[in-house]
Coordinates of C-alpha atoms in Angstrom, one line a residue:
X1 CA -39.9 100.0 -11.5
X2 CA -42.0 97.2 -13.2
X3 CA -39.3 95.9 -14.2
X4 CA -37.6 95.7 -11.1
X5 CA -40.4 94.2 -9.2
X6 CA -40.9 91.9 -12.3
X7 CA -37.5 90.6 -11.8
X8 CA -38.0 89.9 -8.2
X9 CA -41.0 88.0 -8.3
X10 CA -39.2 86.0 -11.2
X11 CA -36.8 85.1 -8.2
X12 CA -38.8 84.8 -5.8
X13 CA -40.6 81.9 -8.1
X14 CA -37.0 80.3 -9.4
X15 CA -36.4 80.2 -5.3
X16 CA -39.8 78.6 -4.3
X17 CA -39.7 76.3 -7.4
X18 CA -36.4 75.2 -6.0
X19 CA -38.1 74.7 -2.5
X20 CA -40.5 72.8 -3.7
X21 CA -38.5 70.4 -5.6
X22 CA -36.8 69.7 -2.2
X23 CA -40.2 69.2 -0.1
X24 CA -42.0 67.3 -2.9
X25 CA -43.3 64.0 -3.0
X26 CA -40.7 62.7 -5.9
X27 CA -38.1 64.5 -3.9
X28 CA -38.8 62.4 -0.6
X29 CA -39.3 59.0 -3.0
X30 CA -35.8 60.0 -4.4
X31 CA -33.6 60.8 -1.0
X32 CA -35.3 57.0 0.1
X33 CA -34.4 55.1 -2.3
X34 CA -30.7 57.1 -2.1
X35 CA -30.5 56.6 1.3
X36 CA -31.3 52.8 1.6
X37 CA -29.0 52.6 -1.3
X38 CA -26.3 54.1 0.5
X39 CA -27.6 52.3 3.9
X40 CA -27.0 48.5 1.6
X41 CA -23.8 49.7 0.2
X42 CA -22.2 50.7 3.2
X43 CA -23.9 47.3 4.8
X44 CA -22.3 45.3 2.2
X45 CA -18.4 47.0 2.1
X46 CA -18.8 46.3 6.5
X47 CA -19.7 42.2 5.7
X48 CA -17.2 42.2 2.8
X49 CA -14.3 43.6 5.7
X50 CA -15.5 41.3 8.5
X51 CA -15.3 38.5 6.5
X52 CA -12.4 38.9 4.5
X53 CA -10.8 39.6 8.0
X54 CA -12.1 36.2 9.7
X55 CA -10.8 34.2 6.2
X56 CA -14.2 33.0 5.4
X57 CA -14.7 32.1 1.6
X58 CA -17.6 30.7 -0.3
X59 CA -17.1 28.2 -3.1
X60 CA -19.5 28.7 -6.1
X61 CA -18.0 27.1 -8.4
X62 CA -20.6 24.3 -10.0
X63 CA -18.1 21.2 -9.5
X64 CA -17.0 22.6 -5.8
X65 CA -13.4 22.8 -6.6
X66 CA -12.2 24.5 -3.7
X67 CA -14.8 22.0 -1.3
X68 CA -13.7 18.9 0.2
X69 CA -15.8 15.9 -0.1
X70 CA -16.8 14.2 3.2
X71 CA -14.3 11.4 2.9
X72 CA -11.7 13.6 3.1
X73 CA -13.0 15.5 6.1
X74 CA -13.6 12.4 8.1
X75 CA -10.2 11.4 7.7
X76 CA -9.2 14.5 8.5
X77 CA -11.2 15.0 11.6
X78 CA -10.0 12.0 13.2
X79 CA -6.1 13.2 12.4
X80 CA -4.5 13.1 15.7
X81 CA -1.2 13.3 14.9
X82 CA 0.6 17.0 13.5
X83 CA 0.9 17.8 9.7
X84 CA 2.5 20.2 8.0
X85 CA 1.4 20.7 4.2
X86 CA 4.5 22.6 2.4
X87 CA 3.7 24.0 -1.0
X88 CA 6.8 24.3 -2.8
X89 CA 6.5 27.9 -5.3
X90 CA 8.3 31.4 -5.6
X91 CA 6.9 34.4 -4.2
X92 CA 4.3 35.9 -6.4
X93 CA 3.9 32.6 -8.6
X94 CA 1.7 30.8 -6.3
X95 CA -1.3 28.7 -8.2
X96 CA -3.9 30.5 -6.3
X97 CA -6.5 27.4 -6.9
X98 CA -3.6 25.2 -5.0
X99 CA -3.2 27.3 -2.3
X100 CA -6.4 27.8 -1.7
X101 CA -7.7 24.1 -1.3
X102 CA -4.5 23.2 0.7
X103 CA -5.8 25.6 3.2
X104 CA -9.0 23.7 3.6
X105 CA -7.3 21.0 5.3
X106 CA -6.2 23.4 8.0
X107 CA -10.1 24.8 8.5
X108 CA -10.8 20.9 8.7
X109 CA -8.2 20.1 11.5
X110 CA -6.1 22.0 14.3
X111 CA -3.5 19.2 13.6
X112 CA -3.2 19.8 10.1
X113 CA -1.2 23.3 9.2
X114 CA -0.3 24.9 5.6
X115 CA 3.1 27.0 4.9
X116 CA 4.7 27.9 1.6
X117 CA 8.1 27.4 1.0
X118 CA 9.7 29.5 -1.6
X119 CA 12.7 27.3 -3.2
X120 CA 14.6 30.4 -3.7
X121 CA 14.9 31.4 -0.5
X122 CA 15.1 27.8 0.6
X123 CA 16.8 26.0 -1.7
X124 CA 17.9 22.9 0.4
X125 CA 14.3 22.7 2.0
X126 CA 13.2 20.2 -0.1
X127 CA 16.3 17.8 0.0
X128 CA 15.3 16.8 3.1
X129 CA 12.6 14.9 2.3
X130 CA 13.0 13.7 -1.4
X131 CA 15.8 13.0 -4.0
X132 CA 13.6 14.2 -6.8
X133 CA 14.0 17.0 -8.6
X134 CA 10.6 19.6 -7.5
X135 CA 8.9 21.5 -9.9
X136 CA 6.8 24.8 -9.4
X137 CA 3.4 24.3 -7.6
X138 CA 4.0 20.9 -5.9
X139 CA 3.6 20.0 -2.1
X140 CA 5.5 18.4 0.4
X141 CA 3.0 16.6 2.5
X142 CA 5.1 15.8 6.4
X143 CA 4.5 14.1 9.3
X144 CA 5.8 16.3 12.1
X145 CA 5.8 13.7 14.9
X146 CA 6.9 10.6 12.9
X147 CA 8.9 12.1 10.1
X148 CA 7.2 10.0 7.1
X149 CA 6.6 12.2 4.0
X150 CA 5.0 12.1 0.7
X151 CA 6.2 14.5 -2.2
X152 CA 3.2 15.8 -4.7
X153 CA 4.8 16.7 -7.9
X154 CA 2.9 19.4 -10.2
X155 CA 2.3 17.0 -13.0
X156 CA 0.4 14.6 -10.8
X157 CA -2.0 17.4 -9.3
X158 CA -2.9 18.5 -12.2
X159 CA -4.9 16.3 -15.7
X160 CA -4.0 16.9 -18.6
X161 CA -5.4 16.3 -22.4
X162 CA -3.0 17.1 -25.5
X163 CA -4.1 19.9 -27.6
X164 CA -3.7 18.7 -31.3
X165 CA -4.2 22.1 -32.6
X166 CA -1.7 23.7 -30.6
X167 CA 0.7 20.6 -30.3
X168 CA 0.6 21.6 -26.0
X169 CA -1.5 20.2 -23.3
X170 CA -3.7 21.8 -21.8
X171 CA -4.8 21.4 -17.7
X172 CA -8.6 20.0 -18.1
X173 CA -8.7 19.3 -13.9
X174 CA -7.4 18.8 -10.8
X175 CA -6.7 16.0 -8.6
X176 CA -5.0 18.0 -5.8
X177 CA -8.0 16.7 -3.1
X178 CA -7.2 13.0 -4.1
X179 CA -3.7 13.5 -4.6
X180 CA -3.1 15.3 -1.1
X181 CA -6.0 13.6 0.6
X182 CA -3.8 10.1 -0.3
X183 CA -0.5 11.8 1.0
X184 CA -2.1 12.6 4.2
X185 CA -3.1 8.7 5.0
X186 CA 0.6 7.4 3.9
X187 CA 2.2 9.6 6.3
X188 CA -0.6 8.9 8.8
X189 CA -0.7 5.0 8.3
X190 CA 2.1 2.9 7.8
X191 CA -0.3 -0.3 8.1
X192 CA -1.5 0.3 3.9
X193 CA -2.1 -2.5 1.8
X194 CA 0.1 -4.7 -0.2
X195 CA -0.8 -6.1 -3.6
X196 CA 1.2 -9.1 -5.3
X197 CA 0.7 -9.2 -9.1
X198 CA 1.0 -12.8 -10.5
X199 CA 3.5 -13.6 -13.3
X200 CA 4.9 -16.2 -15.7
X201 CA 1.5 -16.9 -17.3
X202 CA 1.5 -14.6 -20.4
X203 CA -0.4 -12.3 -17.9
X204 CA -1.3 -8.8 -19.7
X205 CA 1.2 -6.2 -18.6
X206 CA 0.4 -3.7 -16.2
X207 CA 0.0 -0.5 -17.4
X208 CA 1.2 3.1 -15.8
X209 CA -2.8 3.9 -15.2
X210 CA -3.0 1.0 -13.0
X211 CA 0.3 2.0 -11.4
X212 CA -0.7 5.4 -11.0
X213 CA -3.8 4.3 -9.4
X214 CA -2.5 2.0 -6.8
X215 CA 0.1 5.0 -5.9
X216 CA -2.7 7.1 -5.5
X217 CA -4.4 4.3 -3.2
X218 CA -1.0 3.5 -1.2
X219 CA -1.4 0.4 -2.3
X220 CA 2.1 -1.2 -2.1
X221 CA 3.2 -3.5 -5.3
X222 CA 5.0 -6.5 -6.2
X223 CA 5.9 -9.0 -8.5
X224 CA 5.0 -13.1 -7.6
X225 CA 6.0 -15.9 -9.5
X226 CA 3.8 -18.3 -7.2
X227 CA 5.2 -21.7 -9.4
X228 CA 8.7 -20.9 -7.4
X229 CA 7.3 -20.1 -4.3
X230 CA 6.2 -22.7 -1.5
X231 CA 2.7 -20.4 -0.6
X232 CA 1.3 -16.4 -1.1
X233 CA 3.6 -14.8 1.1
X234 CA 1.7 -13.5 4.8
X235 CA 2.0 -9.9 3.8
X236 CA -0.3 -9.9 0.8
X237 CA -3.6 -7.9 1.4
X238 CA -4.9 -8.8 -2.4
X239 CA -3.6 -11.1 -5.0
X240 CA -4.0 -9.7 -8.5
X241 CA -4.1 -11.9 -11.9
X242 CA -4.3 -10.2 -14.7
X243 CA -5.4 -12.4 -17.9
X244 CA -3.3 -15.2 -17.9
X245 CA -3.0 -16.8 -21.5
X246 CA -1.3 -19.9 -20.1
X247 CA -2.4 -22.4 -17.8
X248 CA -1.6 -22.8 -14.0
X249 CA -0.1 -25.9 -12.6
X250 CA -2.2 -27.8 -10.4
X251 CA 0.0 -26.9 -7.7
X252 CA 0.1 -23.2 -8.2
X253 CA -3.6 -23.3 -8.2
X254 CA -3.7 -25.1 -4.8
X255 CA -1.3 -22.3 -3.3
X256 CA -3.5 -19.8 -4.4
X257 CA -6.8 -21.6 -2.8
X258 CA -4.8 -22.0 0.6
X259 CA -4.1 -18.1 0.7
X260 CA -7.8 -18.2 0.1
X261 CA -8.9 -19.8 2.6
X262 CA -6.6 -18.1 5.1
X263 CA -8.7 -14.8 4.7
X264 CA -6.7 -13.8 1.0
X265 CA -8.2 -11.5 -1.4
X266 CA -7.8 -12.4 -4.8
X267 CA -8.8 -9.4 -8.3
X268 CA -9.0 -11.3 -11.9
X269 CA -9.4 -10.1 -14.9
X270 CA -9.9 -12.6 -17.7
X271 CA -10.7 -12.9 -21.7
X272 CA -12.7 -15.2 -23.9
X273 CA -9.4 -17.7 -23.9
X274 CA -10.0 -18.3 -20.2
X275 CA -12.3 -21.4 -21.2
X276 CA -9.3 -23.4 -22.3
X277 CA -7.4 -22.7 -19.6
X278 CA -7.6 -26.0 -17.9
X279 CA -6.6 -25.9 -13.9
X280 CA -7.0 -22.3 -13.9
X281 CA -10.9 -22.8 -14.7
X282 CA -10.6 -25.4 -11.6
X283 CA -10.2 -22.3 -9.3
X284 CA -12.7 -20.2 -10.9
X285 CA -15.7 -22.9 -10.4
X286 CA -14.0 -23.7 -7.0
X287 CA -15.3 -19.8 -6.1
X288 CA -19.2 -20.6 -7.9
X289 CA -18.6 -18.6 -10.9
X290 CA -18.2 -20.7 -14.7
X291 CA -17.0 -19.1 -18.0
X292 CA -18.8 -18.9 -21.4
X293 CA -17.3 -19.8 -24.5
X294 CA -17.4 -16.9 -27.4
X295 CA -17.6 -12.9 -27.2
X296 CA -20.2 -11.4 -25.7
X297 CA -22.9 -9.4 -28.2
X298 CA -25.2 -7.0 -26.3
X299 CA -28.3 -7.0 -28.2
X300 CA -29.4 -4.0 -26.5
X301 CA -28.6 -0.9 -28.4
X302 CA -28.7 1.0 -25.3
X303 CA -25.9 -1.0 -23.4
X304 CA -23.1 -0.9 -25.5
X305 CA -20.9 2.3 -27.3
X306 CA -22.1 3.1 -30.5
X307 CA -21.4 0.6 -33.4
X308 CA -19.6 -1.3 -31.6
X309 CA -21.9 -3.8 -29.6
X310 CA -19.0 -5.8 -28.2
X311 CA -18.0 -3.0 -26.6
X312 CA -20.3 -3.3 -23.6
X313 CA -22.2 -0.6 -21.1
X314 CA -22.9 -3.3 -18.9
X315 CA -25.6 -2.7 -15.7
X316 CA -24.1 -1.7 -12.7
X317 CA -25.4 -3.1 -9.8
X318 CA -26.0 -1.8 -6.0
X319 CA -22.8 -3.2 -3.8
X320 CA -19.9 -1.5 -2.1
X321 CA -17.7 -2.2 -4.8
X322 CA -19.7 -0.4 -7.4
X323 CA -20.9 2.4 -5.1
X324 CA -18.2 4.9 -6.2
X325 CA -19.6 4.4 -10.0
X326 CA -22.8 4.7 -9.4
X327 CA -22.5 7.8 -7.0
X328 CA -19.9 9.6 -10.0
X329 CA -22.6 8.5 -12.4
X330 CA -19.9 7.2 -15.1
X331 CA -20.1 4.1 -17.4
X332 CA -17.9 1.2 -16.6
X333 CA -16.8 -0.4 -20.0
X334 CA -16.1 -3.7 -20.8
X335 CA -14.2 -4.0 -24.3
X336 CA -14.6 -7.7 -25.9
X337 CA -15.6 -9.4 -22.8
X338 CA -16.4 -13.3 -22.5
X339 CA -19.7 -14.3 -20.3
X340 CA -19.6 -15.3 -16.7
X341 CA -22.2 -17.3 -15.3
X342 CA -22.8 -18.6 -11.6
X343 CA -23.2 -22.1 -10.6
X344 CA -26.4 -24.2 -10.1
X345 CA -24.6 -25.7 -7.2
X346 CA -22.4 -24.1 -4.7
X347 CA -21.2 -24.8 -1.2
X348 CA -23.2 -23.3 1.8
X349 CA -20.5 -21.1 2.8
X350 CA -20.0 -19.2 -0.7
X351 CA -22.1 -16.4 -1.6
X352 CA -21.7 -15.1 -5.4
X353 CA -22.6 -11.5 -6.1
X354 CA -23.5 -10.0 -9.2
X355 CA -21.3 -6.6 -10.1
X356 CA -21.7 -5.9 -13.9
X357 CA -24.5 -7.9 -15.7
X358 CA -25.8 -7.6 -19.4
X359 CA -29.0 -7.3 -20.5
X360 CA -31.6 -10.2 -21.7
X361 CA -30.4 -9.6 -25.1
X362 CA -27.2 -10.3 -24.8
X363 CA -25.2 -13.7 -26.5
X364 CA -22.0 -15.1 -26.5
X365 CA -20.8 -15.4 -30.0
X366 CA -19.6 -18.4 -30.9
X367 CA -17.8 -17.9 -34.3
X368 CA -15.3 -14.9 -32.9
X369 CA -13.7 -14.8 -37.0
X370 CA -17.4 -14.5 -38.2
X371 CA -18.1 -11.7 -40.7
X372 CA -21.2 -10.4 -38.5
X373 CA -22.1 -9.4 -35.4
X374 CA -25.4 -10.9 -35.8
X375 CA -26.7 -13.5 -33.5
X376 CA -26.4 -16.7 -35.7
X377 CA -26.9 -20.3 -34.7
X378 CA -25.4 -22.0 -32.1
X379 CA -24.4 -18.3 -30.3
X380 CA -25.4 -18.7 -26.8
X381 CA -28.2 -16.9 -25.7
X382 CA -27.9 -14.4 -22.2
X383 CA -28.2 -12.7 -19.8
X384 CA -24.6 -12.7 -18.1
X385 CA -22.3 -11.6 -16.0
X386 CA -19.4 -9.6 -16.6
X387 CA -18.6 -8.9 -12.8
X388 CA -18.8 -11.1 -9.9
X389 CA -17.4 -11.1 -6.2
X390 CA -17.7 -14.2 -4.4
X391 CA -17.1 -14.6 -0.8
X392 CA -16.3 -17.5 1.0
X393 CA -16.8 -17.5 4.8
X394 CA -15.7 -20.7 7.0
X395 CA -14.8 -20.9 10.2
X396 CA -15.2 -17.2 11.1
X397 CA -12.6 -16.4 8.1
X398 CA -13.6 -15.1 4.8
X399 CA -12.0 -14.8 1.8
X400 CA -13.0 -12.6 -1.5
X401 CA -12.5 -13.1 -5.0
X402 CA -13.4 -10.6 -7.8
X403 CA -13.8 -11.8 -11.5
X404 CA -14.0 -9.2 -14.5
X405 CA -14.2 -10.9 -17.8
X406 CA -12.8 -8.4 -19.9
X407 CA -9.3 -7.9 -20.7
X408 CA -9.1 -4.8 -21.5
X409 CA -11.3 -4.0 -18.1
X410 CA -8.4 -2.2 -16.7
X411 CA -6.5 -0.8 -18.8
X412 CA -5.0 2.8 -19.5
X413 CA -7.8 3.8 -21.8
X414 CA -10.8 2.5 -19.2
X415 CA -9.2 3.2 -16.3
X416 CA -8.6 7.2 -17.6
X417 CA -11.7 7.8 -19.7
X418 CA -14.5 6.0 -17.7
X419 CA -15.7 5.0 -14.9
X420 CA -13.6 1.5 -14.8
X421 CA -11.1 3.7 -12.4
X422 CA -13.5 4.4 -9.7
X423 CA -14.6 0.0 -10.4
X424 CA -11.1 -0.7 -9.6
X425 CA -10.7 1.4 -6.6
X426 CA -14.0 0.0 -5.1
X427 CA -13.1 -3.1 -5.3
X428 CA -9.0 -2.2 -3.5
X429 CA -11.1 -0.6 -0.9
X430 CA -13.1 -3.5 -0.4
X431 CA -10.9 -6.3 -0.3
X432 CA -8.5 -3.8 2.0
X433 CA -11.0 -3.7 5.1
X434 CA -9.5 -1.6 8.0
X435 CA -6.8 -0.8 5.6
X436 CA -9.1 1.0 3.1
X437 CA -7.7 3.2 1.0
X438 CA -9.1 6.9 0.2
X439 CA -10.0 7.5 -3.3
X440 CA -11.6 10.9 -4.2
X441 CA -12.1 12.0 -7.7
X442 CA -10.7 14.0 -9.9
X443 CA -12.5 17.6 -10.6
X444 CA -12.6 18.8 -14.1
X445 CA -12.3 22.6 -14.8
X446 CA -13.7 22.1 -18.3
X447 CA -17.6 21.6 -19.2
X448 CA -19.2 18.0 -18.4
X449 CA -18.5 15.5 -21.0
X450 CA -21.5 13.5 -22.5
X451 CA -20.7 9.5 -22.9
X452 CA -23.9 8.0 -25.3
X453 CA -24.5 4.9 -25.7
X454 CA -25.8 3.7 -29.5
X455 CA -29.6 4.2 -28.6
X456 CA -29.3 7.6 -27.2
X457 CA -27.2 8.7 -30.0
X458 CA -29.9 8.0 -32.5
X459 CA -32.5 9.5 -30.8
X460 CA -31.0 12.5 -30.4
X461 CA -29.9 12.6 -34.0
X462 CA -33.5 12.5 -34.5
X463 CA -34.4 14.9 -32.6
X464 CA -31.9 17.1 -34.1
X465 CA -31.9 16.3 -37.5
X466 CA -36.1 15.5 -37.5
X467 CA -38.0 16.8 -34.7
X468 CA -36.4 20.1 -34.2
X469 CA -36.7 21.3 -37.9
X470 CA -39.8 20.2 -38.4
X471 CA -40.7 21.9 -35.2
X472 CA -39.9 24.8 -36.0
X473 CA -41.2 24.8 -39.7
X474 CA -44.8 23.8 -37.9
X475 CA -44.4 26.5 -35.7
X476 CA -43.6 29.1 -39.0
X477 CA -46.3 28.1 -40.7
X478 CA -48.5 28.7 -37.9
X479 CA -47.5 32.0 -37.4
X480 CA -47.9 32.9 -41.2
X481 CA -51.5 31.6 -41.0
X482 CA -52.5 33.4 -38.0
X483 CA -51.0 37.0 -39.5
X484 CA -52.9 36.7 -42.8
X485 CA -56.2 36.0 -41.0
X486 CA -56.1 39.4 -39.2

């Protein structure tokens, strides 16, 4: 009977020790925190529906690749006519990233819609509107009203670096916003500019970055042999003469001052064999800017490319033209590049500009074959200019010229590695007034690049092949000390 009673109380305690687990304070702090965790959670999975139901996304990627800039949705705003942006991939191997920034036109605009077109099942769709042959992953960008189209091919959406290692390349970033923000003004505006690009001087050959550049820009381009024509024909926007080795005529220089003063628009590049360049010199002090003999020397360690101080990281200053450097934070680079200076003298209604400039350091090498870089006797001593605009305004008409002394100021190298694209497309936009093209960057998927000039590449060598070590030895030593004296 003891036992049995015994047994039951045992019961009776299991039971109330069980109750009072239940009514206890950790009990209550446990079923609170549970229930506000299952109150979040449930708040969560209920915004996660509603907004994956109303589309809305949230781009957290650090270089916004899946934002448009404000350029682009200015344009875009203003849009009145329809478009239709077609991207051109089978079912089930859509690029994702593609898709999903094509689609950010259509949140920009009600005029502007986004479909996907499977060549399989359409395989005559694109015929319509080009005779190329479309790869996976490219756009068809369509005027609905007008007709006008623009085809985006996959290998221009995407950049691209060649992978030594595993002899492929490999995508490093994307320029579908430029690439389909440039599509939607052709088809938009048939009013774009028109470039004519001087020849029969020895001029440097255009390259396929430049090319590539002015497509991107709907800048239209031709060929002009001004020596065989009677004037610069009425539909150029901007002349372009790139380097000439051999001297002008006196007459072709006159032609090329009368499109001036008609309201032309005029982009030079030049090297340090401008100077003999007799006639062509004429036109350059006619526009308040004079060329220095030699190569320039920049003196400051901090404004040129490591070991090579003729390889220049000139000053960029404050203008429209430079804005789009400035704002991308990027070096402009001018490789081997002869001094410009601006006249004492210069009419009333010219107005020189600075763009690039050197520092106080800087001198123009007289002896080019010399065995040193070092400033020697007779080397003329700075500052210059590497960059100039001048603008010449008479009679309610003005007319723009743009010198960079550099030859190599625009080539495929600088334009693709540095900031001397966005230069270039500052100054098209410029000289292009109402017919100012769109240029947005392109967005790298890979980490941020570091360019350093020759100054901060010894300093932080120093810091860490000095400072850091010795740092950290200090702080060793330190700590040894200190756990001895206790």
């Amino acid at each position: 009977m003891n036992d049995f009673n015994m047994n039951e109380n045992r019961k009776k305690n299991f039971i109330g020790s069980i109750k009072d687990s239940f009514s206890g304070r950790k009990f209550r702090s446990g079923a609170y925190v549970t229930a506000t965790s299952a109150v979040v959670i449930a708040i969560v999975i209920i915004i996660n529906m509603i907004v994956t139901q109303m589309g809305l996304q949230v781009d957290l990627t650090s270089r916004k690749l899946y934002t448009l800039s404000d350029e682009t949705k200015d344009y875009v705003k203003n849009i009145k006519e329809d478009i239709t942006i077609y991207l051109l991939a089978e079912t089930g191997n859509e690029n994702t990233d593609f898709q999903r920034i094509a689609k950010e036109y259509e949140k920009q605009s009600g005029h502007i819609h986004f479909v996907h077109k499977d060549p399989i099942l359409y395989p005559k769709f694109a015929s319509e509107y080009t005779d190329k042959e479309i790869s996976q992953n490219s756009f068809i960008v369509v005027n609905d009203e007008t007709g006008r189209s623009k085809y985006l091919d996959y290998s221009d959406l995407v950049v691209t670096e060649f992978d030594y290692n595993t002899y492929q390349p490999n995508v490093t970033g994307y320029e579908v916003e430029g690439e389909m923000t440039s599509a939607i003004q052709f088809v938009t505006n048939p009013d774009l500019p028109k470039m004519y690009v001087i020849e029969g001087h020895g001029e440097q050959e255009i390259g396929e970055a430049f090319k590539s550049s002015m497509d991107r820009l709907n800048v239209q381009m031709d060929t002009l042999e001004i020596l065989k024509t009677e004037s610069v024909p009425e539909d150029c926007d901007i002349l372009f003469i790139n380097t000439p080795t051999k001297d002008f005529s006196e007459e072709e220089v006159d032609r090329i001052k009368d499109y001036m003063m008609a309201g032309g628009n005029a982009i030079i590049t030049l090297d340090y064999t401008s100077e003999e360049l007799k006639n062509f010199k004429s036109l350059l002090d006619y526009y308040g800017m004079e060329v220095t003999d030699g190569i320039l020397i920049e003196g400051d360690s901090n404004m040129h490319l490591p070991n090579y101080p003729n390889f220049l990281v000139p000053e960029v200053v404050k203008h429209d033209i430079t804005d789009q450097v400035i704002d991308n934070k990027v070096y402009a680079i001018s490789p081997v590049a002869s001094g410009l200076t601006i006249s004492d003298t210069t009419r009333s209604s010219l107005t020189v500009s600075p763009l690039l400039q050197t520092s106080d350091t800087a001198y123009a090498k007289q002896n080019i074959y010399a065995e040193t870089m070092s400033k020697e006797k007779g080397d003329i001593e700075g500052p210059f200019y590497i960059g100039l605009l001048a603008s010449d305004t008479y009679n309610g008409v003005t007319s723009n010229m743009a010198v960079f002394s550099a030859k190599m100021m625009f080539d495929e190298s600088m334009i693709q590695g540095y900031g001397n694209g966005n230069l270039l497309s500052g100054t098209i936009g410029y000289m292009s007034g109402d017919k100012s093209p769109i240029s947005i960057a392109s967005k790298s998927i890979l980490a941020d690049r570091i360019y350093v000039t020759q100054q901060q590449g010894i300093l932080w060598g120093a810091l860490v092949i000095l400072v850091l070590p010795v740092f950290i030895l200090v702080t060793g030593i330190a700590v040894n000390l200190k756990r001895r004296k206790r």
